[in-house]
Amino acid sequence: MIWFDIKELERGLKNGEISDRVIFNYLLGNLILYSISPYLAGSDSPGFLLIFLQIAVTLVITVVGTSRTYEINTSGDRRDYLKRFLSLSFVTGIRIFVFIIIAAIPIGIIFGILSFNPFVNKYSEGLFDLILMAGVSALYYYMLTNSFKRVSHGQENQPVVQ
């Protein structure tokens, strides 16, 4: 992997010398940076341990989930990984977003009726954020890997749970 020399990377890409595995590593690197950057920018810190847990959980889910999509694609027809990842992850992200919006409305109403506030202090808010982020991220990668199975292995009507 080329870390700094953009001209060398450009030359390698132009001449077809950069393998799909190296491109996957660039994708994974970008996803890792995007995953941890929100935690590095905020000053609304719930404490070092909670931030460390949030970063660790985010990194594990991102690395395992993204690696799993690559493994599924490689064990299948080995075609168009980046095209598949970018398009399937976009649509999966939109679906998760819509689901969260739809689920948040009744959950917010129930919390209001019960006078439940998960944001009593910065620690409970951080823990709530951690649980929510882990759950949504796990669901996202679960849905994404199932899409990769259907596309890469040609399984049209495969049940979601295997």
Tab-separated table of N, CA and C in Angstrom:
chain	number	residue	atom	x	y	z
A	1	MET	N	0.836	-1.173	0.000
A	1	MET	CA	0.000	0.000	0.000
A	1	MET	C	0.884	1.241	0.000
A	2	ILE	N	0.515	2.185	-0.820
A	2	ILE	CA	1.247	3.441	-0.902
A	2	ILE	C	0.571	4.422	0.051
A	3	TRP	N	1.344	4.983	0.977
A	3	TRP	CA	0.771	5.822	2.021
A	3	TRP	C	0.816	7.312	1.719
A	4	PHE	N	1.796	7.763	0.943
A	4	PHE	CA	1.960	9.204	0.800
A	4	PHE	C	2.233	9.657	-0.633
A	5	ASP	N	2.909	8.869	-1.414
A	5	ASP	CA	3.343	9.268	-2.757
A	5	ASP	C	2.188	9.153	-3.755
A	6	ILE	N	1.445	10.238	-3.946
A	6	ILE	CA	0.265	10.231	-4.806
A	6	ILE	C	0.627	9.943	-6.259
A	7	LYS	N	1.798	10.417	-6.703
A	7	LYS	CA	2.223	10.187	-8.095
A	7	LYS	C	2.452	8.687	-8.341
A	8	GLU	N	3.035	8.014	-7.372
A	8	GLU	CA	3.262	6.571	-7.501
A	8	GLU	C	1.930	5.818	-7.538
A	9	LEU	N	0.992	6.231	-6.695
A	9	LEU	CA	-0.334	5.609	-6.693
A	9	LEU	C	-1.037	5.858	-8.029
A	10	GLU	N	-0.986	7.069	-8.518
A	10	GLU	CA	-1.595	7.392	-9.809
A	10	GLU	C	-0.999	6.538	-10.925
A	11	ARG	N	0.331	6.389	-10.919
A	11	ARG	CA	1.002	5.570	-11.931
A	11	ARG	C	0.546	4.124	-11.838
A	12	GLY	N	0.503	3.588	-10.610
A	12	GLY	CA	0.074	2.206	-10.418
A	12	GLY	C	-1.370	1.971	-10.851
A	13	LEU	N	-2.240	2.923	-10.562
A	13	LEU	CA	-3.640	2.802	-10.983
A	13	LEU	C	-3.764	2.876	-12.501
A	14	LYS	N	-3.022	3.804	-13.101
A	14	LYS	CA	-3.061	3.981	-14.550
A	14	LYS	C	-2.581	2.734	-15.274
A	15	ASN	N	-1.568	2.075	-14.726
A	15	ASN	CA	-0.976	0.892	-15.361
A	15	ASN	C	-1.601	-0.417	-14.889
A	16	GLY	N	-2.617	-0.343	-14.049
A	16	GLY	CA	-3.291	-1.563	-13.586
A	16	GLY	C	-2.448	-2.412	-12.646
A	17	GLU	N	-1.537	-1.787	-11.910
A	17	GLU	CA	-0.626	-2.514	-11.028
A	17	GLU	C	-1.139	-2.628	-9.593
A	18	ILE	N	-2.264	-2.004	-9.288
A	18	ILE	CA	-2.804	-2.021	-7.927
A	18	ILE	C	-3.889	-3.096	-7.860
A	19	SER	N	-3.691	-4.062	-6.976
A	19	SER	CA	-4.625	-5.195	-6.888
A	19	SER	C	-5.914	-4.806	-6.178
A	20	ASP	N	-6.933	-5.638	-6.366
A	20	ASP	CA	-8.200	-5.424	-5.665
A	20	ASP	C	-8.008	-5.473	-4.159
A	21	ARG	N	-7.113	-6.311	-3.683
A	21	ARG	CA	-6.869	-6.411	-2.242
A	21	ARG	C	-6.311	-5.093	-1.695
A	22	VAL	N	-5.412	-4.472	-2.431
A	22	VAL	CA	-4.850	-3.186	-2.008
A	22	VAL	C	-5.944	-2.112	-2.028
A	23	ILE	N	-6.784	-2.134	-3.050
A	23	ILE	CA	-7.905	-1.189	-3.123
A	23	ILE	C	-8.843	-1.415	-1.940
A	24	PHE	N	-9.085	-2.673	-1.581
A	24	PHE	CA	-9.905	-2.971	-0.407
A	24	PHE	C	-9.278	-2.361	0.842
A	25	ASN	N	-7.952	-2.451	0.978
A	25	ASN	CA	-7.271	-1.877	2.138
A	25	ASN	C	-7.447	-0.356	2.191
A	26	TYR	N	-7.434	0.305	1.031
A	26	TYR	CA	-7.703	1.745	1.002
A	26	TYR	C	-9.138	2.033	1.451
A	27	LEU	N	-10.074	1.236	0.973
A	27	LEU	CA	-11.468	1.403	1.383
A	27	LEU	C	-11.609	1.219	2.889
A	28	LEU	N	-11.014	0.171	3.413
A	28	LEU	CA	-11.082	-0.098	4.846
A	28	LEU	C	-10.438	1.036	5.640
A	29	GLY	N	-9.324	1.546	5.161
A	29	GLY	CA	-8.671	2.675	5.826
A	29	GLY	C	-9.569	3.903	5.865
A	30	ASN	N	-10.228	4.192	4.746
A	30	ASN	CA	-11.166	5.316	4.715
A	30	ASN	C	-12.307	5.107	5.695
A	31	LEU	N	-12.864	3.918	5.721
A	31	LEU	CA	-13.983	3.635	6.625
A	31	LEU	C	-13.561	3.756	8.091
A	32	ILE	N	-12.366	3.318	8.395
A	32	ILE	CA	-11.864	3.433	9.771
A	32	ILE	C	-11.715	4.905	10.149
A	33	LEU	N	-11.120	5.697	9.266
A	33	LEU	CA	-10.957	7.126	9.552
A	33	LEU	C	-12.306	7.814	9.719
A	34	TYR	N	-13.258	7.504	8.849
A	34	TYR	CA	-14.589	8.101	8.956
A	34	TYR	C	-15.316	7.628	10.204
A	35	SER	N	-15.033	6.427	10.656
A	35	SER	CA	-15.705	5.891	11.833
A	35	SER	C	-15.228	6.539	13.132
A	36	ILE	N	-13.933	6.834	13.221
A	36	ILE	CA	-13.421	7.380	14.480
A	36	ILE	C	-13.366	8.905	14.504
A	37	SER	N	-13.458	9.548	13.343
A	37	SER	CA	-13.329	11.011	13.319
A	37	SER	C	-14.377	11.730	14.164
A	38	PRO	N	-15.635	11.285	14.256
A	38	PRO	CA	-16.583	12.009	15.115
A	38	PRO	C	-16.168	12.019	16.591
A	39	TYR	N	-15.495	10.977	17.028
A	39	TYR	CA	-15.087	10.896	18.426
A	39	TYR	C	-13.889	11.787	18.726
A	40	LEU	N	-13.096	12.069	17.708
A	40	LEU	CA	-11.900	12.878	17.903
A	40	LEU	C	-12.201	14.369	17.881
A	41	ALA	N	-13.326	14.759	17.289
A	41	ALA	CA	-13.630	16.177	17.111
A	41	ALA	C	-14.390	16.784	18.283
A	42	GLY	N	-15.105	15.980	19.034
A	42	GLY	CA	-15.996	16.525	20.059
A	42	GLY	C	-15.308	16.873	21.354
A	43	SER	N	-15.824	17.930	21.998
A	43	SER	CA	-15.328	18.294	23.316
A	43	SER	C	-16.358	17.946	24.389
A	44	ASP	N	-17.493	17.407	23.970
A	44	ASP	CA	-18.563	17.017	24.884
A	44	ASP	C	-18.288	15.589	25.381
A	45	SER	N	-17.172	15.422	26.033
A	45	SER	CA	-16.641	14.113	26.385
A	45	SER	C	-17.341	13.485	27.584
A	46	PRO	N	-17.831	12.243	27.403
A	46	PRO	CA	-18.416	11.543	28.534
A	46	PRO	C	-17.369	10.838	29.393
A	47	GLY	N	-16.129	10.975	29.075
A	47	GLY	CA	-15.063	10.318	29.821
A	47	GLY	C	-14.219	9.462	28.903
A	48	PHE	N	-12.973	9.310	29.264
A	48	PHE	CA	-12.023	8.599	28.415
A	48	PHE	C	-12.440	7.150	28.173
A	49	LEU	N	-12.865	6.448	29.197
A	49	LEU	CA	-13.217	5.033	29.049
A	49	LEU	C	-14.379	4.850	28.079
A	50	LEU	N	-15.380	5.680	28.191
A	50	LEU	CA	-16.534	5.565	27.306
A	50	LEU	C	-16.165	5.910	25.862
A	51	ILE	N	-15.345	6.921	25.673
A	51	ILE	CA	-14.887	7.262	24.321
A	51	ILE	C	-14.051	6.116	23.762
A	52	PHE	N	-13.179	5.551	24.574
A	52	PHE	CA	-12.368	4.412	24.145
A	52	PHE	C	-13.263	3.241	23.735
A	53	LEU	N	-14.296	2.949	24.528
A	53	LEU	CA	-15.231	1.870	24.188
A	53	LEU	C	-15.966	2.170	22.887
A	54	GLN	N	-16.402	3.407	22.711
A	54	GLN	CA	-17.100	3.783	21.477
A	54	GLN	C	-16.192	3.597	20.258
A	55	ILE	N	-14.958	4.050	20.363
A	55	ILE	CA	-14.012	3.895	19.257
A	55	ILE	C	-13.722	2.421	19.006
A	56	ALA	N	-13.479	1.655	20.064
A	56	ALA	CA	-13.163	0.233	19.907
A	56	ALA	C	-14.319	-0.527	19.263
A	57	VAL	N	-15.531	-0.295	19.747
A	57	VAL	CA	-16.696	-0.987	19.189
A	57	VAL	C	-16.897	-0.591	17.727
A	58	THR	N	-16.771	0.695	17.435
A	58	THR	CA	-16.921	1.175	16.056
A	58	THR	C	-15.886	0.532	15.144
A	59	LEU	N	-14.636	0.499	15.597
A	59	LEU	CA	-13.576	-0.099	14.766
A	59	LEU	C	-13.807	-1.590	14.547
A	60	VAL	N	-14.160	-2.309	15.586
A	60	VAL	CA	-14.374	-3.757	15.449
A	60	VAL	C	-15.519	-4.037	14.475
A	61	ILE	N	-16.635	-3.350	14.658
A	61	ILE	CA	-17.777	-3.580	13.773
A	61	ILE	C	-17.430	-3.198	12.337
A	62	THR	N	-16.747	-2.082	12.133
A	62	THR	CA	-16.382	-1.639	10.785
A	62	THR	C	-15.417	-2.616	10.117
A	63	VAL	N	-14.374	-3.008	10.827
A	63	VAL	CA	-13.372	-3.905	10.245
A	63	VAL	C	-13.970	-5.281	9.979
A	64	VAL	N	-14.675	-5.840	10.946
A	64	VAL	CA	-15.257	-7.177	10.771
A	64	VAL	C	-16.325	-7.160	9.677
A	65	GLY	N	-17.220	-6.177	9.714
A	65	GLY	CA	-18.289	-6.114	8.722
A	65	GLY	C	-17.774	-5.905	7.311
A	66	THR	N	-16.854	-4.972	7.137
A	66	THR	CA	-16.312	-4.697	5.810
A	66	THR	C	-15.475	-5.875	5.312
A	67	SER	N	-14.688	-6.469	6.198
A	67	SER	CA	-13.893	-7.642	5.798
A	67	SER	C	-14.800	-8.801	5.394
A	68	ARG	N	-15.892	-8.935	6.091
A	68	ARG	CA	-16.849	-10.010	5.772
A	68	ARG	C	-17.442	-9.814	4.376
A	69	THR	N	-17.749	-8.564	3.995
A	69	THR	CA	-18.272	-8.333	2.641
A	69	THR	C	-17.229	-8.709	1.588
A	70	TYR	N	-15.983	-8.392	1.864
A	70	TYR	CA	-14.918	-8.736	0.922
A	70	TYR	C	-14.746	-10.251	0.816
A	71	GLU	N	-14.772	-10.949	1.951
A	71	GLU	CA	-14.650	-12.410	1.949
A	71	GLU	C	-15.812	-13.059	1.194
A	72	ILE	N	-17.010	-12.568	1.409
A	72	ILE	CA	-18.184	-13.119	0.720
A	72	ILE	C	-18.038	-12.917	-0.782
A	73	ASN	N	-17.622	-11.717	-1.190
A	73	ASN	CA	-17.455	-11.447	-2.615
A	73	ASN	C	-16.349	-12.317	-3.212
A	74	THR	N	-15.261	-12.502	-2.476
A	74	THR	CA	-14.138	-13.307	-2.950
A	74	THR	C	-14.509	-14.783	-3.044
A	75	SER	N	-15.337	-15.269	-2.136
A	75	SER	CA	-15.742	-16.674	-2.186
A	75	SER	C	-16.843	-16.910	-3.214
A	76	GLY	N	-17.423	-15.822	-3.715
A	76	GLY	CA	-18.459	-15.938	-4.744
A	76	GLY	C	-17.858	-15.773	-6.123
A	77	ASP	N	-18.450	-14.877	-6.887
A	77	ASP	CA	-18.002	-14.706	-8.271
A	77	ASP	C	-16.821	-13.754	-8.435
A	78	ARG	N	-16.360	-13.131	-7.340
A	78	ARG	CA	-15.167	-12.280	-7.325
A	78	ARG	C	-15.264	-11.062	-8.248
A	79	ARG	N	-16.462	-10.603	-8.544
A	79	ARG	CA	-16.602	-9.505	-9.498
A	79	ARG	C	-17.008	-8.214	-8.804
A	80	ASP	N	-16.512	-7.107	-9.310
A	80	ASP	CA	-16.998	-5.763	-9.029
A	80	ASP	C	-17.189	-5.451	-7.550
A	81	TYR	N	-16.198	-5.765	-6.716
A	81	TYR	CA	-16.368	-5.552	-5.277
A	81	TYR	C	-16.682	-4.096	-4.946
A	82	LEU	N	-15.890	-3.168	-5.451
A	82	LEU	CA	-16.114	-1.760	-5.097
A	82	LEU	C	-17.448	-1.252	-5.622
A	83	LYS	N	-17.809	-1.639	-6.818
A	83	LYS	CA	-19.104	-1.246	-7.366
A	83	LYS	C	-20.220	-1.776	-6.462
A	84	ARG	N	-20.103	-3.004	-6.059
A	84	ARG	CA	-21.108	-3.601	-5.184
A	84	ARG	C	-21.113	-2.943	-3.810
A	85	PHE	N	-19.916	-2.760	-3.239
A	85	PHE	CA	-19.848	-2.196	-1.889
A	85	PHE	C	-20.447	-0.793	-1.858
A	86	LEU	N	-20.034	0.045	-2.784
A	86	LEU	CA	-20.499	1.430	-2.773
A	86	LEU	C	-22.010	1.517	-2.999
A	87	SER	N	-22.524	0.764	-3.938
A	87	SER	CA	-23.958	0.858	-4.214
A	87	SER	C	-24.792	0.175	-3.132
A	88	LEU	N	-24.413	-1.031	-2.725
A	88	LEU	CA	-25.184	-1.738	-1.695
A	88	LEU	C	-25.103	-1.023	-0.349
A	89	SER	N	-23.938	-0.473	-0.013
A	89	SER	CA	-23.821	0.212	1.274
A	89	SER	C	-24.636	1.505	1.280
A	90	PHE	N	-24.722	2.181	0.134
A	90	PHE	CA	-25.527	3.396	0.054
A	90	PHE	C	-27.006	3.073	0.286
A	91	VAL	N	-27.515	2.093	-0.439
A	91	VAL	CA	-28.932	1.743	-0.311
A	91	VAL	C	-29.214	1.170	1.078
A	92	THR	N	-28.315	0.370	1.610
A	92	THR	CA	-28.486	-0.162	2.967
A	92	THR	C	-28.508	0.974	3.973
A	93	GLY	N	-27.629	1.948	3.807
A	93	GLY	CA	-27.602	3.109	4.698
A	93	GLY	C	-28.890	3.905	4.653
A	94	ILE	N	-29.437	4.101	3.449
A	94	ILE	CA	-30.705	4.818	3.307
A	94	ILE	C	-31.819	4.037	4.002
A	95	ARG	N	-31.840	2.723	3.816
A	95	ARG	CA	-32.880	1.886	4.438
A	95	ARG	C	-32.786	1.942	5.961
A	96	ILE	N	-31.569	1.878	6.494
A	96	ILE	CA	-31.376	1.968	7.945
A	96	ILE	C	-31.843	3.337	8.446
A	97	PHE	N	-31.489	4.393	7.735
A	97	PHE	CA	-31.889	5.753	8.122
A	97	PHE	C	-33.410	5.871	8.198
A	98	VAL	N	-34.098	5.407	7.173
A	98	VAL	CA	-35.563	5.475	7.154
A	98	VAL	C	-36.141	4.647	8.301
A	99	PHE	N	-35.589	3.458	8.518
A	99	PHE	CA	-36.052	2.601	9.615
A	99	PHE	C	-35.887	3.307	10.961
A	100	ILE	N	-34.752	3.952	11.166
A	100	ILE	CA	-34.493	4.643	12.433
A	100	ILE	C	-35.466	5.799	12.626
A	101	ILE	N	-35.711	6.548	11.570
A	101	ILE	CA	-36.661	7.658	11.670
A	101	ILE	C	-38.050	7.125	12.032
A	102	ILE	N	-38.483	6.066	11.356
A	102	ILE	CA	-39.801	5.485	11.631
A	102	ILE	C	-39.860	4.928	13.055
A	103	ALA	N	-38.785	4.273	13.503
A	103	ALA	CA	-38.767	3.689	14.853
A	103	ALA	C	-38.620	4.763	15.931
A	104	ALA	N	-37.926	5.858	15.631
A	104	ALA	CA	-37.666	6.888	16.643
A	104	ALA	C	-38.936	7.605	17.094
A	105	ILE	N	-39.878	7.743	16.204
A	105	ILE	CA	-41.100	8.477	16.556
A	105	ILE	C	-41.879	7.765	17.666
A	106	PRO	N	-42.250	6.485	17.489
A	106	PRO	CA	-42.983	5.838	18.595
A	106	PRO	C	-42.125	5.644	19.849
A	107	ILE	N	-40.831	5.401	19.677
A	107	ILE	CA	-39.955	5.240	20.847
A	107	ILE	C	-39.894	6.555	21.620
A	108	GLY	N	-39.777	7.680	20.907
A	108	GLY	CA	-39.775	8.989	21.565
A	108	GLY	C	-41.072	9.262	22.298
A	109	ILE	N	-42.183	8.876	21.699
A	109	ILE	CA	-43.488	9.052	22.350
A	109	ILE	C	-43.577	8.200	23.612
A	110	ILE	N	-43.135	6.953	23.509
A	110	ILE	CA	-43.164	6.059	24.684
A	110	ILE	C	-42.259	6.601	25.785
A	111	PHE	N	-41.047	7.047	25.429
A	111	PHE	CA	-40.145	7.637	26.421
A	111	PHE	C	-40.800	8.851	27.086
A	112	GLY	N	-41.494	9.670	26.278
A	112	GLY	CA	-42.174	10.839	26.831
A	112	GLY	C	-43.291	10.461	27.786
A	113	ILE	N	-44.081	9.472	27.421
A	113	ILE	CA	-45.183	9.022	28.279
A	113	ILE	C	-44.651	8.461	29.596
A	114	LEU	N	-43.564	7.699	29.501
A	114	LEU	CA	-42.971	7.086	30.700
A	114	LEU	C	-42.039	8.036	31.447
A	115	SER	N	-41.845	9.228	30.928
A	115	SER	CA	-40.905	10.208	31.488
A	115	SER	C	-39.503	9.625	31.637
A	116	PHE	N	-39.113	8.827	30.639
A	116	PHE	CA	-37.787	8.213	30.629
A	116	PHE	C	-36.845	9.086	29.815
A	117	ASN	N	-35.745	9.474	30.438
A	117	ASN	CA	-34.759	10.299	29.764
A	117	ASN	C	-33.398	9.602	29.829
A	118	PRO	N	-32.937	9.023	28.689
A	118	PRO	CA	-31.632	8.354	28.713
A	118	PRO	C	-30.465	9.329	28.801
A	119	PHE	N	-30.751	10.637	28.741
A	119	PHE	CA	-29.707	11.649	28.739
A	119	PHE	C	-29.638	12.396	30.064
A	120	VAL	N	-29.774	11.649	31.169
A	120	VAL	CA	-29.748	12.243	32.502
A	120	VAL	C	-28.404	12.924	32.761
A	121	ASN	N	-27.334	12.266	32.399
A	121	ASN	CA	-26.003	12.865	32.533
A	121	ASN	C	-25.162	12.441	31.335
A	122	LYS	N	-23.953	12.948	31.253
A	122	LYS	CA	-23.129	12.667	30.076
A	122	LYS	C	-22.733	11.195	29.989
A	123	TYR	N	-22.660	10.481	31.103
A	123	TYR	CA	-22.293	9.073	31.069
A	123	TYR	C	-23.438	8.217	30.553
A	124	SER	N	-24.661	8.492	31.019
A	124	SER	CA	-25.800	7.722	30.524
A	124	SER	C	-26.048	8.037	29.051
A	125	GLU	N	-25.830	9.279	28.663
A	125	GLU	CA	-25.978	9.644	27.255
A	125	GLU	C	-24.927	8.920	26.408
A	126	GLY	N	-23.693	8.873	26.889
A	126	GLY	CA	-22.628	8.176	26.175
A	126	GLY	C	-22.898	6.689	26.061
A	127	LEU	N	-23.409	6.092	27.138
A	127	LEU	CA	-23.735	4.663	27.107
A	127	LEU	C	-24.900	4.399	26.159
A	128	PHE	N	-25.917	5.254	26.194
A	128	PHE	CA	-27.052	5.130	25.274
A	128	PHE	C	-26.563	5.243	23.830
A	129	ASP	N	-25.694	6.221	23.559
A	129	ASP	CA	-25.137	6.387	22.214
A	129	ASP	C	-24.346	5.156	21.781
A	130	LEU	N	-23.567	4.591	22.698
A	130	LEU	CA	-22.775	3.401	22.398
A	130	LEU	C	-23.676	2.228	22.027
A	131	ILE	N	-24.702	1.989	22.817
A	131	ILE	CA	-25.611	0.878	22.549
A	131	ILE	C	-26.345	1.087	21.229
A	132	LEU	N	-26.839	2.295	21.017
A	132	LEU	CA	-27.547	2.607	19.778
A	132	LEU	C	-26.628	2.460	18.571
A	133	MET	N	-25.421	3.006	18.647
A	133	MET	CA	-24.471	2.934	17.549
A	133	MET	C	-24.080	1.484	17.254
A	134	ALA	N	-23.823	0.706	18.288
A	134	ALA	CA	-23.439	-0.696	18.085
A	134	ALA	C	-24.581	-1.479	17.451
A	135	GLY	N	-25.787	-1.264	17.933
A	135	GLY	CA	-26.934	-1.975	17.383
A	135	GLY	C	-27.198	-1.620	15.928
A	136	VAL	N	-27.174	-0.335	15.624
A	136	VAL	CA	-27.430	0.118	14.251
A	136	VAL	C	-26.305	-0.343	13.324
A	137	SER	N	-25.072	-0.246	13.775
A	137	SER	CA	-23.935	-0.669	12.947
A	137	SER	C	-23.968	-2.170	12.684
A	138	ALA	N	-24.273	-2.950	13.706
A	138	ALA	CA	-24.364	-4.403	13.525
A	138	ALA	C	-25.489	-4.749	12.549
A	139	LEU	N	-26.630	-4.098	12.687
A	139	LEU	CA	-27.745	-4.325	11.762
A	139	LEU	C	-27.368	-3.928	10.345
A	140	TYR	N	-26.686	-2.810	10.200
A	140	TYR	CA	-26.234	-2.332	8.884
A	140	TYR	C	-25.347	-3.377	8.205
A	141	TYR	N	-24.334	-3.856	8.904
A	141	TYR	CA	-23.428	-4.831	8.294
A	141	TYR	C	-24.095	-6.185	8.102
A	142	TYR	N	-25.036	-6.530	8.939
A	142	TYR	CA	-25.803	-7.761	8.752
A	142	TYR	C	-26.584	-7.683	7.436
A	143	MET	N	-27.270	-6.571	7.234
A	143	MET	CA	-28.028	-6.387	5.995
A	143	MET	C	-27.101	-6.330	4.783
A	144	LEU	N	-25.962	-5.657	4.925
A	144	LEU	CA	-25.019	-5.517	3.822
A	144	LEU	C	-24.405	-6.867	3.443
A	145	THR	N	-24.011	-7.668	4.422
A	145	THR	CA	-23.431	-8.974	4.101
A	145	THR	C	-24.466	-9.894	3.460
A	146	ASN	N	-25.716	-9.806	3.882
A	146	ASN	CA	-26.755	-10.599	3.232
A	146	ASN	C	-26.940	-10.182	1.781
A	147	SER	N	-26.863	-8.882	1.499
A	147	SER	CA	-26.939	-8.415	0.117
A	147	SER	C	-25.765	-8.950	-0.689
A	148	PHE	N	-24.574	-8.933	-0.107
A	148	PHE	CA	-23.401	-9.468	-0.800
A	148	PHE	C	-23.561	-10.952	-1.093
A	149	LYS	N	-24.130	-11.699	-0.173
A	149	LYS	CA	-24.366	-13.128	-0.412
A	149	LYS	C	-25.297	-13.324	-1.599
A	150	ARG	N	-26.366	-12.558	-1.633
A	150	ARG	CA	-27.331	-12.712	-2.720
A	150	ARG	C	-26.729	-12.320	-4.066
A	151	VAL	N	-25.928	-11.257	-4.091
A	151	VAL	CA	-25.364	-10.785	-5.353
A	151	VAL	C	-24.185	-11.652	-5.783
A	152	SER	N	-23.256	-11.901	-4.904
A	152	SER	CA	-22.018	-12.585	-5.247
A	152	SER	C	-22.201	-14.081	-5.490
A	153	HIS	N	-23.161	-14.676	-4.787
A	153	HIS	CA	-23.376	-16.113	-4.919
A	153	HIS	C	-24.609	-16.431	-5.755
A	154	GLY	N	-25.252	-15.400	-6.287
A	154	GLY	CA	-26.389	-15.596	-7.173
A	154	GLY	C	-27.593	-16.218	-6.507
A	155	GLN	N	-27.763	-15.985	-5.231
A	155	GLN	CA	-28.876	-16.588	-4.501
A	155	GLN	C	-30.035	-15.601	-4.490
A	156	GLU	N	-31.014	-15.851	-5.356
A	156	GLU	CA	-32.126	-14.932	-5.542
A	156	GLU	C	-33.039	-14.836	-4.332
A	157	ASN	N	-33.645	-15.922	-3.942
A	157	ASN	CA	-34.658	-15.901	-2.881
A	157	ASN	C	-34.152	-16.546	-1.593
A	158	GLN	N	-32.922	-16.303	-1.301
A	158	GLN	CA	-32.302	-16.861	-0.094
A	158	GLN	C	-32.894	-16.191	1.143
A	159	PRO	N	-33.224	-16.977	2.167
A	159	PRO	CA	-33.716	-16.351	3.395
A	159	PRO	C	-32.629	-15.474	4.015
A	160	VAL	N	-33.060	-14.433	4.716
A	160	VAL	CA	-32.121	-13.476	5.294
A	160	VAL	C	-31.275	-14.139	6.367
A	161	VAL	N	-31.867	-14.965	7.209
A	161	VAL	CA	-31.134	-15.637	8.281
A	161	VAL	C	-30.621	-16.975	7.761
A	162	GLN	N	-29.321	-17.225	8.009
A	162	GLN	CA	-28.738	-18.506	7.567
A	162	GLN	C	-28.152	-19.251	8.723
